[in-house]
CSV table of C-alpha atoms in Angstrom, one decimal:
chain,number,residue,atom,x,y,z
S,1,MET,CA,60.4,118.0,117.5
S,2,ARG,CA,61.5,114.4,117.1
S,3,LEU,CA,59.5,111.6,115.6
S,4,ASN,CA,57.2,113.8,113.6
S,5,ARG,CA,56.6,114.3,109.9
S,6,PHE,CA,58.5,117.5,109.4
S,7,PHE,CA,59.9,117.9,105.9
S,8,GLY,CA,61.9,120.5,103.9
S,9,ASN,CA,65.2,122.0,104.9
S,10,ILE,CA,66.5,122.9,108.3
S,11,PRO,CA,65.7,126.7,108.6
S,12,SER,CA,68.7,128.9,108.6
S,13,GLU,CA,66.9,131.0,111.3
S,14,MET,CA,67.3,128.1,113.7
S,15,CYS,CA,71.1,128.7,113.7
S,16,LEU,CA,70.5,132.1,115.4
S,17,LEU,CA,69.4,130.4,118.6
S,18,SER,CA,72.8,130.9,120.3
S,19,SER,CA,71.5,129.8,123.7
S,20,LEU,CA,70.1,126.5,122.4
S,21,GLN,CA,71.5,123.5,124.3
S,22,HIS,CA,69.5,120.5,122.9
S,23,LEU,CA,68.4,120.1,119.3
S,24,TYR,CA,66.4,117.0,118.4
S,25,LEU,CA,65.1,116.7,114.9
S,26,ASP,CA,65.4,113.0,114.6
S,27,GLY,CA,62.9,110.7,113.0
S,28,ASN,CA,61.4,113.2,110.5
S,29,GLN,CA,61.6,113.6,106.8
S,30,ILE,CA,63.9,116.6,106.7
S,31,ASN,CA,66.0,116.9,103.5
S,32,GLY,CA,68.6,119.2,102.1
S,33,SER,CA,72.0,119.7,103.8
S,34,ILE,CA,73.1,120.6,107.3
S,35,PRO,CA,73.4,124.4,107.2
S,36,GLN,CA,76.9,125.9,107.6
S,37,GLY,CA,75.4,128.2,110.2
S,38,ILE,CA,75.0,125.3,112.6
S,39,GLY,CA,78.4,126.3,114.0
S,40,LYS,CA,76.8,129.4,115.6
S,41,LEU,CA,74.9,127.3,118.1
S,42,SER,CA,77.9,127.5,120.5
S,43,SER,CA,75.9,126.4,123.6
S,44,LEU,CA,74.7,123.2,122.0
S,45,THR,CA,75.4,120.0,124.0
S,46,GLU,CA,73.3,117.5,122.0
S,47,LEU,CA,72.6,117.5,118.3
S,48,ASN,CA,70.4,114.7,117.0
S,49,LEU,CA,69.5,114.7,113.3
S,50,GLN,CA,69.3,110.9,112.8
S,51,LYS,CA,66.7,109.1,110.6
S,52,ASN,CA,66.1,111.9,108.1
S,53,ASN,CA,66.9,112.4,104.4
S,54,LEU,CA,69.8,114.8,104.8
S,55,ILE,CA,72.4,115.0,102.0
S,56,GLY,CA,75.7,116.7,101.5
S,57,SER,CA,78.7,116.7,103.8
S,58,ILE,CA,79.2,117.6,107.4
S,59,PRO,CA,79.9,121.4,107.5
S,60,ASN,CA,83.4,122.4,108.8
S,61,SER,CA,81.7,124.8,111.2
S,62,ILE,CA,80.7,121.8,113.3
S,63,GLY,CA,84.1,122.1,114.9
S,64,ASN,CA,82.9,125.3,116.7
S,65,LEU,CA,80.4,123.3,118.8
S,66,THR,CA,83.0,122.6,121.5
S,67,LYS,CA,80.4,122.0,124.2
S,68,LEU,CA,78.8,119.2,122.2
S,69,ILE,CA,78.5,115.9,124.1
S,70,VAL,CA,76.3,114.0,121.7
S,71,LEU,CA,76.4,114.1,117.9
S,72,GLU,CA,74.0,111.7,116.1
S,73,LEU,CA,73.7,112.0,112.3
S,74,ASP,CA,73.2,108.4,111.5
S,75,ASP,CA,70.6,107.0,109.0
S,76,ASN,CA,70.7,109.8,106.5
S,77,HIS,CA,72.3,110.2,103.0
S,78,LEU,CA,75.3,112.3,104.1
S,79,SER,CA,78.5,111.8,102.0
S,80,GLY,CA,82.0,113.1,101.5
S,81,SER,CA,84.8,112.7,103.9
S,82,ILE,CA,84.5,113.0,107.7
S,83,THR,CA,85.6,116.5,108.4
S,84,LEU,CA,88.7,116.9,110.4
S,85,GLU,CA,87.0,119.6,112.5
S,86,VAL,CA,85.2,116.8,114.4
S,87,GLY,CA,88.5,116.3,116.2
S,88,ASN,CA,87.8,119.6,118.0
S,89,LEU,CA,84.8,118.2,119.8
S,90,THR,CA,86.8,116.9,122.8
S,91,LYS,CA,83.7,116.7,125.1
S,92,LEU,CA,81.9,114.2,122.8
S,93,THR,CA,80.8,111.0,124.4
S,94,ILE,CA,78.7,109.7,121.5
S,95,LEU,CA,79.6,110.2,117.8
S,96,ASP,CA,77.2,108.3,115.5
S,97,LEU,CA,77.7,108.7,111.8
S,98,ALA,CA,76.5,105.2,110.8
S,99,GLU,CA,74.3,104.3,107.8
S,100,ASN,CA,75.4,107.2,105.5
S,101,GLN,CA,77.6,107.4,102.4
S,102,PHE,CA,80.8,108.7,104.0
S,103,SER,CA,84.0,107.9,102.1
S,104,GLY,CA,87.7,108.3,102.5
S,105,ASN,CA,89.8,107.4,105.5
S,106,ILE,CA,88.8,107.5,109.2
S,107,PRO,CA,90.4,110.7,110.4
S,108,PRO,CA,93.2,110.0,113.0
S,109,VAL,CA,92.1,113.2,114.8
S,110,LEU,CA,89.2,111.1,116.2
S,111,GLY,CA,91.8,109.8,118.6
S,112,ASN,CA,91.6,113.2,120.3
S,113,LEU,CA,88.1,112.6,121.6
S,114,ASN,CA,89.2,111.2,124.9
S,115,ASN,CA,85.7,111.2,126.5
S,116,LEU,CA,84.2,109.1,123.7
S,117,THR,CA,82.2,106.1,124.8
S,118,GLU,CA,80.5,105.2,121.5
S,119,LEU,CA,82.0,105.6,118.0
S,120,MET,CA,79.6,104.5,115.3
S,121,LEU,CA,80.9,104.6,111.7
S,122,CYS,CA,79.4,101.4,110.4
S,123,VAL,CA,77.5,101.0,107.0
S,124,ASN,CA,79.4,103.6,105.0
S,125,HIS,CA,82.0,103.6,102.3
S,126,LEU,CA,85.1,104.3,104.4
S,127,SER,CA,88.4,102.9,103.2
S,128,GLY,CA,92.0,102.7,104.2
S,129,HIS,CA,93.4,101.4,107.5
S,130,ILE,CA,92.0,101.7,111.0
S,131,PRO,CA,94.1,104.5,112.5
S,132,PRO,CA,96.1,103.4,115.5
S,133,GLU,CA,95.2,106.7,117.2
S,134,LEU,CA,91.8,105.1,118.0
S,135,GLY,CA,93.7,103.1,120.6
S,136,LYS,CA,93.8,106.2,122.7
S,137,LEU,CA,90.0,106.1,123.3
S,138,THR,CA,90.3,104.1,126.5
S,139,SER,CA,86.8,105.1,127.6
S,140,LEU,CA,85.3,103.6,124.5
S,141,SER,CA,82.6,100.9,125.2
S,142,GLY,CA,81.3,100.6,121.7
S,143,LEU,CA,83.2,100.6,118.4
S,144,CYS,CA,81.2,100.0,115.2
S,145,LEU,CA,83.1,99.9,111.9
S,146,PHE,CA,81.3,97.1,110.1
S,147,MET,CA,80.2,97.2,106.4
S,148,ASN,CA,82.8,99.6,105.1
S,149,LYS,CA,85.8,99.1,102.8
S,150,LEU,CA,88.5,99.1,105.5
S,151,SER,CA,91.8,97.2,104.8
S,152,GLY,CA,95.0,96.2,106.5
S,153,SER,CA,95.4,94.7,110.0
S,154,ILE,CA,93.9,95.8,113.3
S,155,PRO,CA,96.4,98.0,115.0
S,156,ARG,CA,98.0,96.6,118.2
S,157,GLU,CA,97.0,99.8,119.9
S,158,MET,CA,93.4,98.5,119.9
S,159,ASN,CA,94.3,96.2,122.7
S,160,ASN,CA,94.3,99.3,124.9
S,161,LEU,CA,90.5,99.5,124.6
S,162,THR,CA,89.9,97.5,127.8
S,163,SER,CA,86.4,99.1,128.4
S,164,LEU,CA,84.9,97.7,125.2
S,165,LEU,CA,81.5,96.0,125.3
S,166,GLY,CA,81.1,95.9,121.6
S,167,PHE,CA,83.8,95.5,118.9
S,168,LEU,CA,82.2,95.3,115.4
S,169,VAL,CA,84.5,95.3,112.3
S,170,ALA,CA,82.6,92.7,110.2
S,171,GLU,CA,82.2,92.9,106.4
S,172,ASN,CA,85.4,94.8,105.5
S,173,ASN,CA,88.7,93.8,103.8
S,174,LEU,CA,90.7,93.5,107.0
S,175,SER,CA,93.5,91.0,107.3
S,176,GLY,CA,96.1,89.8,109.8
S,177,TYR,CA,95.4,88.4,113.3
S,178,LEU,CA,92.5,89.1,115.6
S,179,PRO,CA,93.5,91.4,118.5
S,180,PRO,CA,94.8,89.1,121.2
S,181,ASN,CA,93.8,91.1,124.3
S,182,ILE,CA,90.6,92.6,123.2
S,183,CYS,CA,88.8,90.9,126.1
S,184,ALA,CA,91.6,91.1,128.6
S,185,ASN,CA,89.2,92.5,131.2
S,186,GLY,CA,86.6,89.9,130.5
S,187,ILE,CA,83.7,92.4,129.9
S,188,LEU,CA,83.4,92.2,126.1
S,189,GLU,CA,79.8,91.3,125.1
S,190,HIS,CA,79.7,91.6,121.3
S,191,PHE,CA,82.5,90.7,118.9
S,192,ALA,CA,81.9,90.7,115.1
S,193,ALA,CA,84.7,90.2,112.6
S,194,SER,CA,83.0,88.2,110.0
S,195,GLY,CA,83.5,88.6,106.2
S,196,ASN,CA,87.2,89.6,106.4
S,197,ASN,CA,90.5,87.9,105.7
S,198,PHE,CA,91.7,87.2,109.2
S,199,VAL,CA,94.1,84.4,109.8
S,200,GLY,CA,95.7,82.5,112.7
S,201,PRO,CA,94.0,81.2,115.8
S,202,ILE,CA,91.1,82.6,117.8
S,203,PRO,CA,92.8,84.5,120.7
S,204,LYS,CA,92.3,82.6,124.0
S,205,SER,CA,91.2,85.8,125.7
S,206,LEU,CA,88.2,85.8,123.3
S,207,GLY,CA,87.5,82.1,123.6
S,208,ASN,CA,87.3,82.4,127.3
S,209,CYS,CA,85.5,85.7,127.5
S,210,THR,CA,82.8,84.8,130.1
S,211,ASN,CA,80.6,87.9,129.3
S,212,LEU,CA,80.3,87.2,125.6
S,213,ILE,CA,76.8,87.3,124.3
S,214,ARG,CA,77.4,87.3,120.5
S,215,PHE,CA,80.5,86.1,118.7
S,216,GLN,CA,80.8,86.2,114.9
S,217,VAL,CA,83.9,85.4,112.9
S,218,GLN,CA,82.5,83.5,110.0
S,219,ARG,CA,83.9,83.7,106.5
S,220,ASN,CA,87.6,84.2,107.4
S,221,GLN,CA,90.6,82.0,107.3
S,222,LEU,CA,91.0,81.3,110.9
S,223,LYS,CA,92.9,78.1,112.0
S,224,GLY,CA,93.3,76.2,115.2
S,225,ASP,CA,91.9,73.5,117.4
S,226,ILE,CA,88.3,74.3,118.3
S,227,SER,CA,88.4,72.2,121.4
S,228,GLU,CA,90.8,74.7,123.0
S,229,TYR,CA,88.4,77.6,122.7
S,230,PHE,CA,85.3,78.7,124.5
S,231,GLY,CA,85.1,77.7,128.1
S,232,ILE,CA,81.9,78.0,130.1
S,233,CYS,CA,80.3,81.0,128.4
S,234,THR,CA,77.0,81.1,130.3
S,235,ARG,CA,75.8,84.3,128.7
S,236,LEU,CA,76.6,83.3,125.1
S,237,VAL,CA,73.5,83.5,122.9
S,238,TYR,CA,74.8,83.5,119.3
S,239,ILE,CA,78.0,82.1,117.9
S,240,ASP,CA,79.1,81.7,114.2
S,241,LEU,CA,82.4,80.1,113.4
S,242,SER,CA,81.5,78.9,110.0
S,243,HIS,CA,83.6,79.1,106.8
S,244,ASN,CA,87.0,78.9,108.4
S,245,LYS,CA,89.7,76.3,108.8
S,246,LEU,CA,89.1,75.2,112.3
S,247,TYR,CA,89.7,71.6,113.3
S,248,GLY,CA,89.5,69.3,116.4
S,249,LYS,CA,86.6,68.0,118.3
S,250,LEU,CA,83.5,69.7,119.5
S,251,SER,CA,84.0,70.7,123.2
S,252,ILE,CA,81.6,69.3,125.8
S,253,ASN,CA,81.5,72.8,127.2
S,254,TRP,CA,78.7,73.8,124.8
S,255,GLU,CA,76.2,71.8,126.9
S,256,GLN,CA,76.7,74.4,129.7
S,257,SER,CA,75.8,77.3,127.5
S,258,LYS,CA,72.3,77.5,128.8
S,259,ASN,CA,71.4,80.7,127.0
S,260,LEU,CA,72.8,79.6,123.6
S,261,THR,CA,70.2,79.9,120.8
S,262,CYS,CA,72.4,79.7,117.7
S,263,LEU,CA,75.5,77.5,117.1
S,264,LYS,CA,76.9,77.6,113.6
S,265,ILE,CA,80.2,75.8,112.8
S,266,SER,CA,79.7,74.8,109.2
S,267,ASP,CA,82.4,74.6,106.6
S,268,ASN,CA,85.4,73.8,108.8
S,269,ARG,CA,87.3,70.6,109.5
S,270,ILE,CA,85.7,69.5,112.8
S,271,SER,CA,85.9,65.8,113.5
S,272,GLY,CA,84.8,63.3,116.1
S,273,THR,CA,81.3,62.6,117.2
S,274,ILE,CA,78.4,65.0,117.9
S,275,PRO,CA,78.3,65.2,121.8
S,276,ASP,CA,75.3,63.4,123.2
S,277,ASP,CA,74.9,66.1,125.9
S,278,LEU,CA,74.5,68.9,123.4
S,279,TYR,CA,70.8,68.7,124.2
S,280,LYS,CA,71.5,70.3,127.6
S,281,ALA,CA,71.9,73.6,125.7
S,282,SER,CA,68.2,73.6,125.9
S,283,ARG,CA,67.5,77.0,124.2
S,284,LEU,CA,69.1,76.0,120.9
S,285,GLY,CA,67.0,77.1,118.0
S,286,TYR,CA,69.6,76.9,115.2
S,287,LEU,CA,72.2,74.2,115.0
S,288,ASP,CA,74.4,74.0,111.9
S,289,LEU,CA,77.3,71.5,111.9
S,290,SER,CA,77.3,71.0,108.2
S,291,ARG,CA,80.2,70.4,105.9
S,292,ASN,CA,82.7,69.1,108.5
S,293,GLN,CA,84.0,65.6,109.2
S,294,PHE,CA,81.7,64.4,112.0
S,295,VAL,CA,81.4,60.6,112.3
S,296,GLY,CA,79.2,58.3,114.2
S,297,LYS,CA,75.5,58.4,114.7
S,298,ILE,CA,73.1,61.3,115.1
S,299,PRO,CA,72.5,61.5,118.8
S,300,LYS,CA,68.9,60.6,119.7
S,301,GLU,CA,69.2,63.1,122.5
S,302,LEU,CA,68.9,66.0,120.0
S,303,GLY,CA,65.2,65.2,120.0
S,304,ALA,CA,65.0,66.9,123.4
S,305,LEU,CA,65.8,70.4,121.9
S,306,LYS,CA,62.2,71.6,122.0
S,307,LEU,CA,63.0,75.0,120.6
S,308,LEU,CA,65.1,73.8,117.6
S,309,PHE,CA,63.8,75.1,114.2
S,310,THR,CA,66.9,74.5,112.0
S,311,LEU,CA,69.0,71.4,112.1
S,312,LYS,CA,71.8,71.1,109.4
S,313,LEU,CA,74.1,68.1,109.6
S,314,ASN,CA,74.6,67.7,105.9
S,315,GLU,CA,78.0,66.8,104.2
S,316,ASN,CA,79.6,65.0,107.1
S,317,LYS,CA,80.4,61.3,107.6
S,318,LEU,CA,77.5,60.4,109.8
S,319,SER,CA,76.2,56.8,109.7
S,320,GLY,CA,73.4,54.8,111.1
S,321,SER,CA,69.7,55.7,110.9
S,322,ILE,CA,67.7,58.8,111.6
S,323,PRO,CA,66.7,58.6,115.2
S,324,LYS,CA,62.9,58.5,115.6
S,325,GLU,CA,63.3,61.0,118.4
S,326,ILE,CA,63.9,63.7,115.8
S,327,GLY,CA,60.1,63.6,115.3
S,328,ARG,CA,59.8,65.3,118.7
S,329,LEU,CA,61.1,68.5,117.2
S,330,SER,CA,57.7,69.9,116.6
S,331,GLY,CA,58.9,73.4,115.7
S,332,LEU,CA,61.5,72.2,113.1
S,333,THR,CA,61.3,74.1,109.8
S,334,GLN,CA,64.5,72.9,108.2
S,335,LEU,CA,66.1,69.4,108.4
S,336,ASN,CA,69.1,68.8,106.2
S,337,LEU,CA,70.9,65.5,106.5
S,338,ALA,CA,72.1,65.3,102.9
S,339,ALA,CA,75.5,63.8,101.8
S,340,ASN,CA,76.3,61.5,104.8
S,341,ASN,CA,76.4,57.7,105.1
S,342,LEU,CA,72.9,57.4,106.7
S,343,SER,CA,70.9,54.2,106.0
S,344,GLY,CA,67.8,52.4,106.9
S,345,SER,CA,64.2,53.5,106.3
S,346,ILE,CA,62.9,57.0,106.6
S,347,PRO,CA,61.2,57.1,110.0
S,348,LYS,CA,57.5,57.8,109.9
S,349,GLN,CA,57.9,59.9,113.0
S,350,LEU,CA,59.2,62.7,110.8
S,351,ALA,CA,55.6,63.4,110.0
S,352,GLN,CA,55.3,64.8,113.6
S,353,CYS,CA,57.5,67.7,112.5
S,354,SER,CA,54.4,69.4,111.1
S,355,LYS,CA,56.1,72.8,110.5
S,356,LEU,CA,58.8,71.5,108.2
S,357,LEU,CA,59.4,73.7,105.1
S,358,ASP,CA,62.6,72.1,103.9
S,359,LEU,CA,63.5,68.3,104.1
S,360,ASN,CA,66.7,67.2,102.5
S,361,LEU,CA,67.8,63.5,102.9
S,362,SER,CA,69.6,63.2,99.6
S,363,MET,CA,72.9,61.5,98.9
S,364,ASN,CA,72.6,58.8,101.6
S,365,ARG,CA,71.7,55.1,101.5
S,366,PHE,CA,68.1,55.1,102.6
S,367,TRP,CA,66.3,52.0,101.4
S,368,GLU,CA,62.7,50.6,101.4
S,369,SER,CA,59.8,52.6,100.2
S,370,ILE,CA,59.1,56.3,100.8
S,371,THR,CA,57.1,56.5,104.0
S,372,PRO,CA,53.6,57.8,103.1
S,373,GLN,CA,53.4,59.8,106.3
S,374,ILE,CA,55.6,62.5,104.7
S,375,GLY,CA,52.5,63.4,102.8
S,376,SER,CA,50.9,64.7,106.0
S,377,ILE,CA,53.6,67.4,106.4
S,378,ARG,CA,51.3,69.9,104.6
S,379,SER,CA,53.7,72.9,105.1
S,380,LEU,CA,56.5,71.3,103.1
S,381,MET,CA,57.9,73.4,100.3
S,382,TYR,CA,61.2,71.6,99.4
S,383,LEU,CA,61.6,67.8,99.4
S,384,ASP,CA,64.8,66.2,98.2
S,385,LEU,CA,65.2,62.4,98.6
S,386,SER,CA,67.5,62.0,95.6
S,387,GLN,CA,70.5,59.7,95.3
S,388,ASN,CA,69.4,57.0,97.7
S,389,LEU,CA,68.3,53.4,97.4
S,390,LEU,CA,64.6,53.9,97.7
S,391,THR,CA,62.3,51.3,96.1
S,392,GLY,CA,58.6,50.6,95.6
S,393,GLU,CA,55.8,52.8,94.4
S,394,LEU,CA,55.4,56.5,95.0
S,395,PRO,CA,52.9,57.0,97.8
S,396,TRP,CA,49.8,58.8,96.6
S,397,GLU,CA,49.8,60.7,99.9
S,398,LEU,CA,52.6,62.9,98.5
S,399,GLY,CA,50.0,64.5,96.4
S,400,ARG,CA,48.7,66.2,99.5
S,401,LEU,CA,51.7,68.5,99.6
S,402,HIS,CA,49.9,71.4,98.0
S,403,TYR,CA,52.6,73.9,99.0
S,404,LEU,CA,55.5,71.9,97.6
S,405,GLU,CA,57.7,73.9,95.2
S,406,LEU,CA,60.6,71.6,94.6
S,407,LEU,CA,60.5,67.8,94.4
S,408,ASN,CA,63.6,65.7,93.7
S,409,LEU,CA,63.3,61.9,93.7
S,410,SER,CA,66.0,61.2,91.1
S,411,HIS,CA,68.6,58.4,91.2
S,412,ASN,CA,66.6,55.9,93.2
S,413,TYR,CA,64.8,52.6,92.3
S,414,LEU,CA,61.2,53.8,92.4
S,415,SER,CA,58.8,51.9,90.2
S,416,ALA,CA,55.3,51.7,88.8
S,417,SER,CA,53.3,54.8,87.7
S,418,ILE,CA,53.1,58.3,89.2
S,419,PRO,CA,49.9,58.6,91.3
S,420,SER,CA,47.2,60.9,89.8
S,421,THR,CA,47.2,62.8,93.1
S,422,PHE,CA,50.4,64.5,92.0
S,423,SER,CA,48.3,66.6,89.6
S,424,GLU,CA,47.0,68.4,92.7
S,425,MET,CA,50.5,69.8,93.6
S,426,LEU,CA,49.7,73.2,92.1
S,427,SER,CA,52.6,75.0,93.8
S,428,LEU,CA,55.2,72.8,92.2
S,429,THR,CA,57.7,74.6,90.0
S,430,TRP,CA,60.5,72.1,89.7
S,431,VAL,CA,60.5,68.3,89.7
S,432,ASP,CA,63.2,65.7,89.0
S,433,ILE,CA,62.3,62.0,88.8
S,434,SER,CA,65.1,60.9,86.5
S,435,TYR,CA,67.0,57.6,86.9
S,436,ASN,CA,64.2,55.5,88.4
S,437,ARG,CA,62.0,52.7,87.0
S,438,LEU,CA,58.8,54.8,86.6
S,439,GLU,CA,56.3,54.3,83.8
S,440,GLY,CA,53.0,55.5,82.5
S,441,PRO,CA,51.5,59.0,82.1
S,442,LEU,CA,52.9,62.1,83.7
S,443,PRO,CA,50.5,63.9,86.1
S,444,ASP,CA,48.4,66.7,84.6
S,445,ASN,CA,50.5,69.4,86.2
S,446,LYS,CA,52.4,72.5,84.9
S,447,ALA,CA,55.7,71.5,86.6
S,448,PHE,CA,55.7,68.1,84.9
S,449,SER,CA,54.7,69.5,81.5
S,450,LYS,CA,57.5,72.0,81.4
S,451,VAL,CA,60.4,70.1,83.1
S,452,PRO,CA,63.3,69.4,80.7
S,453,MET,CA,64.0,65.8,79.5
S,454,ARG,CA,67.0,65.5,81.8
S,455,ALA,CA,64.7,65.5,84.8
S,456,LEU,CA,62.7,62.6,83.3
S,457,GLU,CA,65.2,60.5,81.5
S,458,HIS,CA,66.3,56.9,82.4
S,459,ASN,CA,62.9,55.6,83.4
S,460,ARG,CA,61.0,52.6,82.0
S,461,GLY,CA,58.3,54.3,79.9
S,462,LEU,CA,57.0,57.7,80.9
S,463,CYS,CA,54.6,59.3,78.5
S,464,GLY,CA,52.4,62.2,77.8
S,465,ASN,CA,52.0,65.8,79.1
S,466,ASN,CA,55.5,66.9,78.1
S,467,THR,CA,56.9,67.7,74.6
S,468,ALA,CA,60.0,65.7,75.4
S,469,LEU,CA,58.0,62.5,75.8
S,470,LYS,CA,55.8,60.4,73.5
S,471,ALA,CA,52.1,60.6,73.8
S,472,CYS,CA,50.5,57.9,75.9
S,473,PRO,CA,48.8,55.0,73.9
S,474,SER,CA,45.0,55.4,73.6
S,475,LEU,CA,42.3,52.8,73.8
S,476,SER,CA,41.6,53.1,70.1
S,477,SER,CA,41.0,49.7,68.3
S,478,LYS,CA,44.0,50.2,65.9
S,479,ARG,CA,47.6,51.1,66.4
S,480,PRO,CA,49.4,53.6,64.1
S,481,ASP,CA,50.5,50.6,62.0
S,482,GLY,CA,46.9,49.6,61.4
S,483,LYS,CA,47.0,46.5,63.6
S,484,ILE,CA,44.5,45.8,66.4
S,485,SER,CA,45.8,47.1,69.7
S,486,LEU,CA,46.8,44.3,72.1
S,487,ARG,CA,45.0,46.2,75.0
S,488,VAL,CA,41.8,46.2,73.0
S,489,VAL,CA,42.2,42.5,72.1
S,490,ILE,CA,42.5,41.6,75.8
S,491,LEU,CA,39.5,43.8,76.7
S,492,ILE,CA,37.3,42.2,74.0
S,493,THR,CA,38.4,38.7,75.1
S,494,VAL,CA,37.5,39.4,78.7
S,495,ILE,CA,34.0,40.8,77.8
S,496,LEU,CA,33.3,37.8,75.5
S,497,PHE,CA,34.2,35.2,78.1
S,498,GLY,CA,32.3,37.0,80.7
S,499,THR,CA,29.2,37.1,78.5
S,500,LEU,CA,29.5,33.4,77.7
S,501,PHE,CA,29.9,32.5,81.4
S,502,LEU,CA,26.8,34.6,82.2
S,503,PHE,CA,24.7,32.7,79.6
S,504,TYR,CA,25.9,29.4,80.9
S,505,ILE,CA,24.7,30.3,84.4
S,506,ILE,CA,21.3,31.4,83.2
S,507,ALA,CA,20.9,28.2,81.1
S,508,ALA,CA,21.9,26.0,84.0
S,509,VAL,CA,19.1,27.6,86.1
């Protein structure tokens, strides 16, 4: 009866089926509570009520189901504490209570479930410490406690869980050190401890865990030399070390991670240069080295990462120019090189990144004019070239960016008038052109008309289409003070001399 559209309560009559061994009601729309009479199903070995709308608590009578091997109640609206009677179900191999609203402590009696291979308590409101009794569950292959309100340190008894394939404790209030021997057998595949308050180094058993597929410890206070961690992890697909206090240089071992698709090490204190051979991690799609202390040039070899869609190198100390080879990244959607010491001109090859949505080159030292080829990146939604040394006129081609929502060209040396094509940028919601040398009328565009004065100030003579600016001068014959407009005088003079010259030619013939 699984994966149907049954609704209403679980019939109390169903609890009279004393010979029933398997009950699958998962994937329906059943509501109400789990009946107390469920404990009468003494022959039951599998009970699956996941993915329904059940409310209330787990009935105490569940402890009578001593033959139960699988209990799956996840993805409901169950609440209250986890009943202690669950500790009687010593034949359980799978206990899944995830994605509910359970509160209170994790019962230490769960340590009695010696046959347990999967314990899923994630996405609840559980609090208190992780009970050390869980260290008795030596057959456990999957432990999921993430997104709760757990606190304290990880008990040292957890190092006894040598059969673990997945250890997930992310998004809690845990502190102390990461378990040093959690991957002593080298079989751990998934480790997630992000969003806690862990300190100290990354244990070497984790850093050299050759079977690792996903490793997430972002948003902690971990310290240590990153070059000492992570040997040749050929199975590694995803790693996030960001928002910690790691230092040292980026290891050359990353080039041998042939399956790596995501490498995030932002917000640390990593120094040295970006390894040229990083391109050998050919499946990389997401590379974030931002907010570190990298120096030197951006390796042109990064242009060989054909699958890269996000490249974030912002807020480092990188120098030199943008390699034209970056234009080979045809699938790139985000390029952020802001706040470095990059210089030179913006390469026209960036236009080959035709799927770009976000281009941020701000706070560098790029000079010369804005390359008009940027206007051919029609998908662009965010463009920030602010705080550079850009000169010359605004290219009219930028007006082709019809999907652009944010445009920041402030704090440059751009001059002349704003092209009329900018009126066609109908998706634009925010613009900042302050601190330039621009003049003349603003484009007839909603974003320009509503932007505050601080986004227009310190230019040479912008006018019109905004209440913060003066109206643009018209071609009327008189100025507000009653005097003839200089523009009109010049126009009349040109027409007069032109007419006289024409008469002279006719007379000469």
